[in-house]
Amino acid sequence: RAVHLVHRQERGGSWSTRHIVRVGLIMKPVALTLAFAVVTTGIAPHALSAHATAHAAHGMAITVDSGYIVNTDGSVGDFVGTYTSGLQQLIDDSYPTITTSDFSSISIFNATELRYLTLKGDASTDGHSYLSDVTLQLPSMFVLTLEGSMGVAPNATLKSDVTPPMVALDGVSYSAVLGGTYDATGNTTYEAIRIKDGSHCKVEGVTGYGSGTNIIEVHNGNRHEISHSTLDGGDAAFRCIWLLATNHGLVHFNYATRCVGHVIDFDAYTSNSAAWSNVAEYNNPTGVGEGIFVEETATNNFIFNNTASNNGGNGIALYSSVVGPVTGNIIAANTAENNAGHGLSSGGYGHDPVKHAGDNIFVGNTASGNSGNDLQIMHGAAINDYWTGNDGGYTYDEDPHSSANVTVFEP
């Protein structure tokens, strides 16, 4: 490869004036006595002209391989680095800003309209293809595809949030993260991926690891989706998938395991959302975390065809203890086996008119081999829950007394 007069030092976005010659796969330092101007934008302007100016805002695509832009003719282009600070600058400089007016007249969002960034590269000596030193914020109508892995950089200074993510889809719409491994185990406060606010965003086909907090968070927003992903908390991450105050969220065909809190958590004010065909197992073997938890004013959600097994707490549970009632949810055709708590459970703390489960339907579920009860129909306060067509033994903490509290119908 050619001599690179300016080489980005992968640390905090700074620049060095090291001069290197790449010869095949061998990199050798050489001494050069040349006059040159240091480019301070992160990407030389001429590099952008071969990419951004060759495409309209819609449908453009850039590939980065091991830190180098791949030119449209397949040749090796400029070096942007393997740290997210360099990738962020590439995104900011190369992809035109998208506003709501840009997609308000579009109904089909595909490769013709979306913008793409593909990251490729073999793992380096630190074990990852790319490193996160700052939160990588994706724009709207943008697809990030990772063919490799991303880990936390030793010098990471992610966004000043309580639980900052390596990759953020904050306040954007019609964007996606596809494939790759996101390993946030380098810091106990970092999440792998977060979707916050906005609408119609997707995380699909990723492998995620975490420690101390959540692996994937969906906070607020509408019609966001997490699917076909494998998430492993390593007995350290608190939640594998966390939905908070989200409307019409979609969680499906994921395998999630070994989170010490809850594997899949539909938390406060999550509504009209669905979790189906997920496997949630082996969380917190010595604790009380749930496989799938629907809690604290989560309403009108659909939990269907999931398997929750070998968890330290309940398999699937509905409960309110702080915020308000958990109501109008349908729990259907799930399997809950060999959990340390109950198989399926519904109720609330009580002692307060709003801290209860109510108007939920449990139908066609199977529960067996759980250390607690298979079907715990009244774990504390419940109002007008309905259970029918379930396979497992029905029990309760306290007598419901009336169908106004709980009805079980098994003709």
Short mmCIF file of C-alpha atoms in Angstrom, two decimals:
data_model
loop_
_atom_site.label_atom_id
_atom_site.label_comp_id
_atom_site.label_asym_id
_atom_site.label_seq_id
_atom_site.Cartn_x
_atom_site.Cartn_y
_atom_site.Cartn_z
CA ARG A 1 0.00 0.00 0.00
CA ALA A 2 1.01 3.60 -0.42
CA VAL A 3 2.89 5.67 2.10
CA HIS A 4 0.50 7.33 4.58
CA LEU A 5 1.85 10.75 5.56
CA VAL A 6 -0.79 11.28 8.18
CA HIS A 7 -1.86 8.36 10.33
CA ARG A 8 -4.68 8.56 12.83
CA GLN A 9 -3.59 7.51 16.28
CA GLU A 10 -6.45 5.47 17.69
CA ARG A 11 -6.82 7.19 20.98
CA GLY A 12 -9.41 9.78 21.81
CA GLY A 13 -9.49 11.02 18.20
CA SER A 14 -6.05 12.63 18.35
CA TRP A 15 -3.62 12.67 15.45
CA SER A 16 -0.02 11.62 15.32
CA THR A 17 2.61 12.25 12.67
CA ARG A 18 3.89 8.72 12.59
CA HIS A 19 4.86 7.73 9.06
CA ILE A 20 4.30 4.16 8.01
CA VAL A 21 4.72 2.12 4.88
CA ARG A 22 2.41 -0.85 4.46
CA VAL A 23 4.11 -3.61 2.46
CA GLY A 24 1.83 -6.60 2.12
CA LEU A 25 0.96 -7.54 5.67
CA ILE A 26 4.13 -5.99 7.15
CA MET A 27 4.15 -2.53 8.66
CA LYS A 28 7.58 -0.90 9.13
CA PRO A 29 8.37 2.51 10.61
CA VAL A 30 10.43 4.66 8.27
CA ALA A 31 12.03 8.06 8.70
CA LEU A 32 10.74 10.68 6.28
CA THR A 33 11.82 14.27 5.89
CA LEU A 34 8.92 15.81 4.06
CA ALA A 35 6.84 18.94 4.40
CA PHE A 36 3.12 18.25 4.62
CA ALA A 37 -0.04 19.66 6.09
CA VAL A 38 -1.74 17.75 8.87
CA VAL A 39 -5.41 17.16 8.20
CA THR A 40 -7.41 17.86 11.34
CA THR A 41 -10.91 16.86 10.26
CA GLY A 42 -10.33 13.14 10.68
CA ILE A 43 -11.01 12.49 6.98
CA ALA A 44 -9.29 14.36 4.21
CA PRO A 45 -11.79 16.37 2.10
CA HIS A 46 -10.69 14.54 -1.05
CA ALA A 47 -11.66 11.26 0.56
CA LEU A 48 -15.24 12.42 1.00
CA SER A 49 -15.55 13.53 -2.59
CA ALA A 50 -15.13 9.94 -3.73
CA HIS A 51 -17.98 8.82 -1.48
CA ALA A 52 -20.46 11.36 -0.18
CA THR A 53 -20.56 13.52 -3.31
CA ALA A 54 -21.00 10.45 -5.48
CA HIS A 55 -24.33 9.65 -3.83
CA ALA A 56 -27.49 11.45 -2.97
CA ALA A 57 -28.64 11.52 0.64
CA HIS A 58 -30.74 8.45 -0.02
CA GLY A 59 -29.25 5.10 -0.92
CA MET A 60 -25.60 5.91 -0.26
CA ALA A 61 -23.29 3.26 1.19
CA ILE A 62 -19.76 3.23 2.62
CA THR A 63 -17.70 0.21 3.63
CA VAL A 64 -14.82 0.37 6.11
CA ASP A 65 -12.47 -2.61 6.28
CA SER A 66 -10.01 -2.78 9.19
CA GLY A 67 -10.18 1.00 9.55
CA TYR A 68 -9.74 1.85 5.86
CA ILE A 69 -12.47 3.15 3.57
CA VAL A 70 -13.06 0.83 0.65
CA ASN A 71 -13.27 2.93 -2.51
CA THR A 72 -16.02 2.29 -5.03
CA ASP A 73 -13.53 0.50 -7.29
CA GLY A 74 -12.50 -1.81 -4.45
CA SER A 75 -9.18 -0.16 -3.78
CA VAL A 76 -8.01 0.87 -0.33
CA GLY A 77 -8.98 4.39 0.58
CA ASP A 78 -8.25 6.71 3.48
CA PHE A 79 -7.74 5.55 7.04
CA VAL A 80 -10.54 6.51 9.43
CA GLY A 81 -9.51 4.20 12.24
CA THR A 82 -11.06 1.38 14.19
CA TYR A 83 -12.25 3.54 17.08
CA THR A 84 -15.80 4.88 17.22
CA SER A 85 -14.52 8.46 17.44
CA GLY A 86 -13.18 8.11 13.89
CA LEU A 87 -16.30 6.32 12.70
CA GLN A 88 -18.48 9.07 14.18
CA GLN A 89 -16.57 11.67 12.25
CA LEU A 90 -16.99 9.63 9.08
CA ILE A 91 -20.74 9.50 9.65
CA ASP A 92 -21.03 13.18 10.52
CA ASP A 93 -18.93 14.32 7.56
CA SER A 94 -20.18 11.91 4.91
CA TYR A 95 -23.90 11.37 5.41
CA PRO A 96 -26.19 14.36 4.90
CA THR A 97 -28.47 15.27 7.79
CA ILE A 98 -31.92 13.70 7.64
CA THR A 99 -34.97 15.47 9.05
CA THR A 100 -38.58 14.39 9.45
CA SER A 101 -39.48 16.16 6.23
CA ASP A 102 -37.04 13.91 4.34
CA PHE A 103 -38.98 10.74 5.14
CA SER A 104 -42.51 12.04 5.66
CA SER A 105 -43.39 11.28 2.03
CA ILE A 106 -41.72 7.82 1.97
CA SER A 107 -43.69 4.65 2.66
CA ILE A 108 -41.20 1.95 1.60
CA PHE A 109 -37.86 2.16 3.39
CA ASN A 110 -35.32 -0.12 1.70
CA ALA A 111 -31.89 0.05 0.05
CA THR A 112 -33.13 2.71 -2.35
CA GLU A 113 -33.87 5.14 0.45
CA LEU A 114 -31.70 4.07 3.41
CA ARG A 115 -28.02 4.92 3.96
CA TYR A 116 -25.52 2.19 4.90
CA LEU A 117 -22.25 1.87 6.76
CA THR A 118 -20.67 -1.60 6.74
CA LEU A 119 -17.79 -2.31 9.12
CA LYS A 120 -15.52 -5.24 8.35
CA GLY A 121 -12.32 -6.48 9.89
CA ASP A 122 -10.65 -9.33 11.67
CA ALA A 123 -10.12 -9.20 15.41
CA SER A 124 -6.94 -7.38 16.43
CA THR A 125 -4.71 -8.28 19.35
CA ASP A 126 -7.27 -6.88 21.80
CA GLY A 127 -9.82 -9.37 20.50
CA HIS A 128 -12.12 -6.98 18.61
CA SER A 129 -12.36 -5.49 15.12
CA TYR A 130 -13.43 -2.08 16.44
CA LEU A 131 -13.28 -0.32 19.80
CA SER A 132 -15.75 2.06 21.39
CA ASP A 133 -14.03 5.11 22.86
CA VAL A 134 -17.10 7.37 22.46
CA THR A 135 -20.77 6.53 21.95
CA LEU A 136 -21.43 6.00 18.25
CA GLN A 137 -24.62 7.96 17.52
CA LEU A 138 -26.43 6.83 14.39
CA PRO A 139 -28.60 9.23 12.36
CA SER A 140 -32.05 8.59 10.92
CA MET A 141 -32.58 6.35 7.89
CA PHE A 142 -29.25 4.69 8.57
CA VAL A 143 -28.17 1.04 8.71
CA LEU A 144 -25.03 -0.05 10.55
CA THR A 145 -23.85 -3.53 9.62
CA LEU A 146 -20.98 -5.02 11.61
CA GLU A 147 -19.08 -7.98 10.23
CA GLY A 148 -16.82 -8.51 13.20
CA SER A 149 -16.91 -7.34 16.80
CA MET A 150 -16.85 -4.14 18.83
CA GLY A 151 -15.55 -3.84 22.39
CA VAL A 152 -14.99 -1.12 24.95
CA ALA A 153 -11.76 0.84 24.50
CA PRO A 154 -9.44 1.21 27.51
CA ASN A 155 -9.71 5.00 27.18
CA ALA A 156 -13.48 5.01 26.64
CA THR A 157 -15.40 8.19 27.50
CA LEU A 158 -18.92 7.30 26.45
CA LYS A 159 -21.89 9.66 26.74
CA SER A 160 -22.42 11.06 30.21
CA ASP A 161 -25.52 8.98 30.89
CA VAL A 162 -26.17 6.73 33.85
CA THR A 163 -25.79 3.73 31.54
CA PRO A 164 -24.16 5.01 28.32
CA PRO A 165 -24.28 2.75 25.24
CA MET A 166 -21.55 1.84 22.81
CA VAL A 167 -24.01 2.41 19.94
CA ALA A 168 -26.99 4.76 20.28
CA LEU A 169 -30.06 5.26 18.15
CA ASP A 170 -31.29 8.28 20.11
CA GLY A 171 -34.11 10.37 18.72
CA VAL A 172 -33.87 8.84 15.26
CA SER A 173 -36.26 6.98 12.98
CA TYR A 174 -35.95 4.15 10.46
CA SER A 175 -32.44 3.14 11.51
CA ALA A 176 -31.02 -0.30 12.26
CA VAL A 177 -28.07 -2.21 13.70
CA LEU A 178 -27.58 -5.50 11.89
CA GLY A 179 -25.24 -8.32 12.83
CA GLY A 180 -21.93 -8.37 14.61
CA THR A 181 -20.83 -8.82 18.22
CA TYR A 182 -21.13 -5.97 20.72
CA ASP A 183 -19.17 -6.67 23.89
CA ALA A 184 -19.80 -4.16 26.67
CA THR A 185 -18.13 -6.20 29.40
CA GLY A 186 -15.22 -3.77 29.65
CA ASN A 187 -17.20 -1.44 31.95
CA THR A 188 -20.03 -2.24 34.37
CA THR A 189 -22.00 0.92 33.47
CA TYR A 190 -21.93 0.55 29.68
CA GLU A 191 -24.72 -0.91 27.56
CA ALA A 192 -24.08 -2.51 24.20
CA ILE A 193 -26.90 -0.84 22.22
CA ARG A 194 -29.63 1.67 23.08
CA ILE A 195 -32.70 2.90 21.23
CA LYS A 196 -34.19 6.01 22.83
CA ASP A 197 -37.16 8.05 21.63
CA GLY A 198 -37.74 8.18 17.88
CA SER A 199 -39.59 5.45 15.99
CA HIS A 200 -39.24 2.41 13.74
CA CYS A 201 -35.70 1.36 14.70
CA LYS A 202 -34.38 -2.18 14.70
CA VAL A 203 -31.62 -4.30 16.24
CA GLU A 204 -31.37 -7.63 14.47
CA GLY A 205 -29.00 -10.57 14.39
CA VAL A 206 -26.49 -9.24 16.90
CA THR A 207 -24.58 -11.03 19.63
CA GLY A 208 -24.40 -8.95 22.78
CA TYR A 209 -22.51 -9.19 26.07
CA GLY A 210 -22.71 -6.98 29.14
CA SER A 211 -21.78 -6.61 32.78
CA GLY A 212 -23.47 -4.62 35.51
CA THR A 213 -26.31 -3.01 33.54
CA ASN A 214 -28.44 -3.80 30.46
CA ILE A 215 -27.23 -5.30 27.21
CA ILE A 216 -29.93 -3.74 24.99
CA GLU A 217 -32.19 -0.90 26.14
CA VAL A 218 -35.28 0.45 24.40
CA HIS A 219 -36.42 3.63 26.15
CA ASN A 220 -39.49 5.46 24.99
CA GLY A 221 -40.37 5.75 21.35
CA ASN A 222 -42.66 3.79 19.08
CA ARG A 223 -42.42 0.61 16.99
CA HIS A 224 -38.87 -0.32 17.86
CA GLU A 225 -37.77 -3.92 17.34
CA ILE A 226 -35.22 -6.36 18.82
CA SER A 227 -35.03 -9.68 16.99
CA HIS A 228 -32.99 -12.77 16.13
CA SER A 229 -30.22 -11.87 18.56
CA THR A 230 -28.18 -13.78 21.12
CA LEU A 231 -27.58 -11.98 24.41
CA ASP A 232 -25.45 -13.32 27.25
CA GLY A 233 -25.18 -11.44 30.54
CA GLY A 234 -22.39 -13.65 31.83
CA ASP A 235 -24.04 -13.71 35.27
CA ALA A 236 -23.16 -10.01 35.51
CA ALA A 237 -25.45 -7.88 33.30
CA PHE A 238 -28.71 -6.93 35.01
CA ARG A 239 -31.10 -7.16 32.05
CA CYS A 240 -30.61 -8.71 28.64
CA ILE A 241 -33.44 -6.74 26.99
CA TRP A 242 -35.12 -3.80 28.73
CA LEU A 243 -38.14 -1.94 27.40
CA LEU A 244 -39.11 1.18 29.36
CA ALA A 245 -42.04 3.48 28.50
CA THR A 246 -42.10 2.05 24.99
CA ASN A 247 -45.16 1.79 22.76
CA HIS A 248 -45.62 -0.94 20.16
CA GLY A 249 -42.22 -2.50 20.87
CA LEU A 250 -41.45 -5.82 19.18
CA VAL A 251 -39.17 -8.43 20.79
CA HIS A 252 -38.97 -11.77 19.02
CA PHE A 253 -36.83 -14.79 18.20
CA ASN A 254 -34.07 -13.86 20.64
CA TYR A 255 -32.02 -16.15 22.84
CA ALA A 256 -31.22 -14.36 26.10
CA THR A 257 -29.47 -15.84 29.11
CA ARG A 258 -27.47 -15.32 32.33
CA CYS A 259 -28.67 -11.84 33.28
CA VAL A 260 -28.78 -11.43 37.05
CA GLY A 261 -31.95 -9.33 37.09
CA HIS A 262 -34.51 -10.08 34.39
CA VAL A 263 -33.84 -11.62 31.01
CA ILE A 264 -36.60 -9.71 29.18
CA ASP A 265 -38.22 -6.83 31.06
CA PHE A 266 -41.32 -4.91 29.94
CA ASP A 267 -40.95 -2.14 32.50
CA ALA A 268 -43.01 0.89 33.54
CA TYR A 269 -45.40 2.38 30.99
CA THR A 270 -44.50 -0.10 28.25
CA SER A 271 -47.70 -0.65 26.30
CA ASN A 272 -49.16 -2.33 23.23
CA SER A 273 -45.91 -4.27 22.80
CA ALA A 274 -45.21 -7.91 22.04
CA ALA A 275 -42.63 -10.54 22.98
CA TRP A 276 -42.90 -13.79 21.07
CA SER A 277 -40.80 -16.85 20.31
CA ASN A 278 -37.97 -15.86 22.64
CA VAL A 279 -35.95 -18.14 24.91
CA ALA A 280 -35.18 -16.63 28.33
CA GLU A 281 -33.22 -18.94 30.57
CA TYR A 282 -30.54 -19.48 33.20
CA ASN A 283 -30.71 -16.03 34.73
CA ASN A 284 -29.42 -15.40 38.24
CA PRO A 285 -29.28 -19.00 39.46
CA THR A 286 -28.90 -17.85 43.08
CA GLY A 287 -31.26 -14.87 42.95
CA VAL A 288 -34.83 -13.91 42.19
CA GLY A 289 -34.74 -12.41 38.69
CA GLU A 290 -37.51 -13.29 36.27
CA GLY A 291 -37.23 -14.88 32.86
CA ILE A 292 -39.83 -12.52 31.39
CA PHE A 293 -41.13 -9.71 33.60
CA VAL A 294 -44.12 -7.44 32.85
CA GLU A 295 -44.24 -4.79 35.57
CA GLU A 296 -45.26 -1.38 36.88
CA THR A 297 -48.08 -0.03 34.66
CA ALA A 298 -47.08 -2.15 31.65
CA THR A 299 -50.41 -2.46 29.82
CA ASN A 300 -51.97 -4.20 26.84
CA ASN A 301 -48.88 -6.23 25.96
CA PHE A 302 -48.82 -9.64 24.26
CA ILE A 303 -46.45 -12.35 25.57
CA PHE A 304 -46.71 -15.32 23.23
CA ASN A 305 -44.91 -18.61 22.52
CA ASN A 306 -41.87 -17.89 24.68
CA THR A 307 -39.83 -20.39 26.69
CA ALA A 308 -38.71 -19.34 30.17
CA SER A 309 -36.73 -22.04 31.95
CA ASN A 310 -34.13 -22.61 34.64
CA ASN A 311 -34.32 -19.06 35.95
CA GLY A 312 -33.51 -18.05 39.51
CA GLY A 313 -36.92 -16.44 39.99
CA ASN A 314 -40.22 -16.92 38.18
CA GLY A 315 -40.45 -18.00 34.58
CA ILE A 316 -42.98 -15.34 33.51
CA ALA A 317 -44.35 -12.85 36.02
CA LEU A 318 -46.67 -9.85 36.17
CA TYR A 319 -46.29 -7.64 39.20
CA SER A 320 -46.75 -4.09 40.51
CA SER A 321 -45.05 -2.80 43.63
CA VAL A 322 -44.17 0.85 43.00
CA VAL A 323 -45.70 2.68 40.04
CA GLY A 324 -49.14 1.35 39.20
CA PRO A 325 -51.32 -1.52 37.96
CA VAL A 326 -50.21 -4.07 35.38
CA THR A 327 -53.33 -4.50 33.26
CA GLY A 328 -54.77 -5.77 30.01
CA ASN A 329 -51.88 -8.05 29.08
CA ILE A 330 -52.34 -11.36 27.26
CA ILE A 331 -49.98 -14.20 28.21
CA ALA A 332 -50.54 -17.01 25.71
CA ALA A 333 -48.98 -20.34 24.67
CA ASN A 334 -45.78 -19.92 26.66
CA THR A 335 -43.70 -22.63 28.36
CA ALA A 336 -42.26 -22.14 31.85
CA GLU A 337 -40.17 -25.01 33.18
CA ASN A 338 -37.74 -25.77 35.98
CA ASN A 339 -37.61 -22.26 37.39
CA ALA A 340 -36.59 -21.70 41.01
CA GLY A 341 -39.71 -19.59 41.55
CA HIS A 342 -43.16 -20.00 40.03
CA GLY A 343 -43.79 -20.95 36.42
CA LEU A 344 -46.30 -18.17 35.72
CA SER A 345 -47.33 -15.62 38.33
CA SER A 346 -49.57 -12.57 38.57
CA GLY A 347 -50.25 -10.08 41.36
CA GLY A 348 -49.13 -6.95 43.13
CA TYR A 349 -47.98 -5.53 46.39
CA GLY A 350 -51.47 -4.38 47.32
CA HIS A 351 -52.07 -2.07 50.29
CA ASP A 352 -52.65 0.59 47.64
CA PRO A 353 -55.47 0.82 45.06
CA VAL A 354 -53.03 0.97 42.12
CA LYS A 355 -50.50 -1.70 43.09
CA HIS A 356 -52.09 -4.77 41.59
CA ALA A 357 -52.39 -6.90 38.46
CA GLY A 358 -55.73 -6.66 36.70
CA ASP A 359 -57.70 -7.68 33.61
CA ASN A 360 -54.87 -9.90 32.34
CA ILE A 361 -55.53 -13.11 30.40
CA PHE A 362 -53.45 -16.29 30.74
CA VAL A 363 -54.36 -18.85 28.10
CA GLY A 364 -52.80 -22.00 26.66
CA ASN A 365 -49.61 -21.87 28.72
CA THR A 366 -47.65 -24.88 30.00
CA ALA A 367 -45.79 -24.89 33.31
CA SER A 368 -43.98 -27.80 34.94
CA GLY A 369 -41.08 -28.69 37.20
CA ASN A 370 -40.93 -25.29 38.89
CA SER A 371 -39.72 -25.14 42.48
CA GLY A 372 -42.51 -22.76 43.41
CA ASN A 373 -45.98 -23.18 41.97
CA ASP A 374 -46.55 -23.87 38.31
CA LEU A 375 -49.47 -21.43 37.94
CA GLN A 376 -49.56 -18.83 40.71
CA ILE A 377 -52.83 -17.08 40.03
CA MET A 378 -52.76 -14.57 42.86
CA HIS A 379 -49.36 -13.49 44.09
CA GLY A 380 -50.58 -10.58 46.19
CA ALA A 381 -53.27 -8.29 44.80
CA ALA A 382 -55.09 -9.17 41.57
CA ILE A 383 -58.33 -7.82 40.10
CA ASN A 384 -60.28 -9.57 37.35
CA ASP A 385 -57.45 -11.73 35.95
CA TYR A 386 -58.62 -14.64 33.80
CA TRP A 387 -56.91 -18.04 33.45
CA THR A 388 -58.08 -20.71 31.01
CA GLY A 389 -56.71 -23.64 29.01
CA ASN A 390 -53.40 -23.74 30.87
CA ASP A 391 -51.47 -26.92 31.65
CA GLY A 392 -50.18 -26.99 35.24
CA GLY A 393 -51.41 -26.85 38.81
CA TYR A 394 -53.24 -23.71 39.95
CA THR A 395 -52.34 -22.25 43.34
CA TYR A 396 -52.47 -18.91 45.13
CA ASP A 397 -50.83 -17.06 48.02
CA GLU A 398 -54.18 -15.98 49.37
CA ASP A 399 -57.71 -17.08 48.50
CA PRO A 400 -59.12 -14.92 45.67
CA HIS A 401 -62.57 -15.29 47.30
CA SER A 402 -64.35 -14.02 44.19
CA SER A 403 -64.18 -13.98 40.40
CA ALA A 404 -63.92 -10.23 40.78
CA ASN A 405 -60.31 -10.92 41.71
CA VAL A 406 -59.36 -14.01 39.69
CA THR A 407 -61.30 -16.42 37.48
CA VAL A 408 -60.03 -19.86 36.51
CA PHE A 409 -62.17 -21.61 33.89
CA GLU A 410 -61.19 -25.19 33.01
CA PRO A 411 -64.24 -27.13 31.77
#
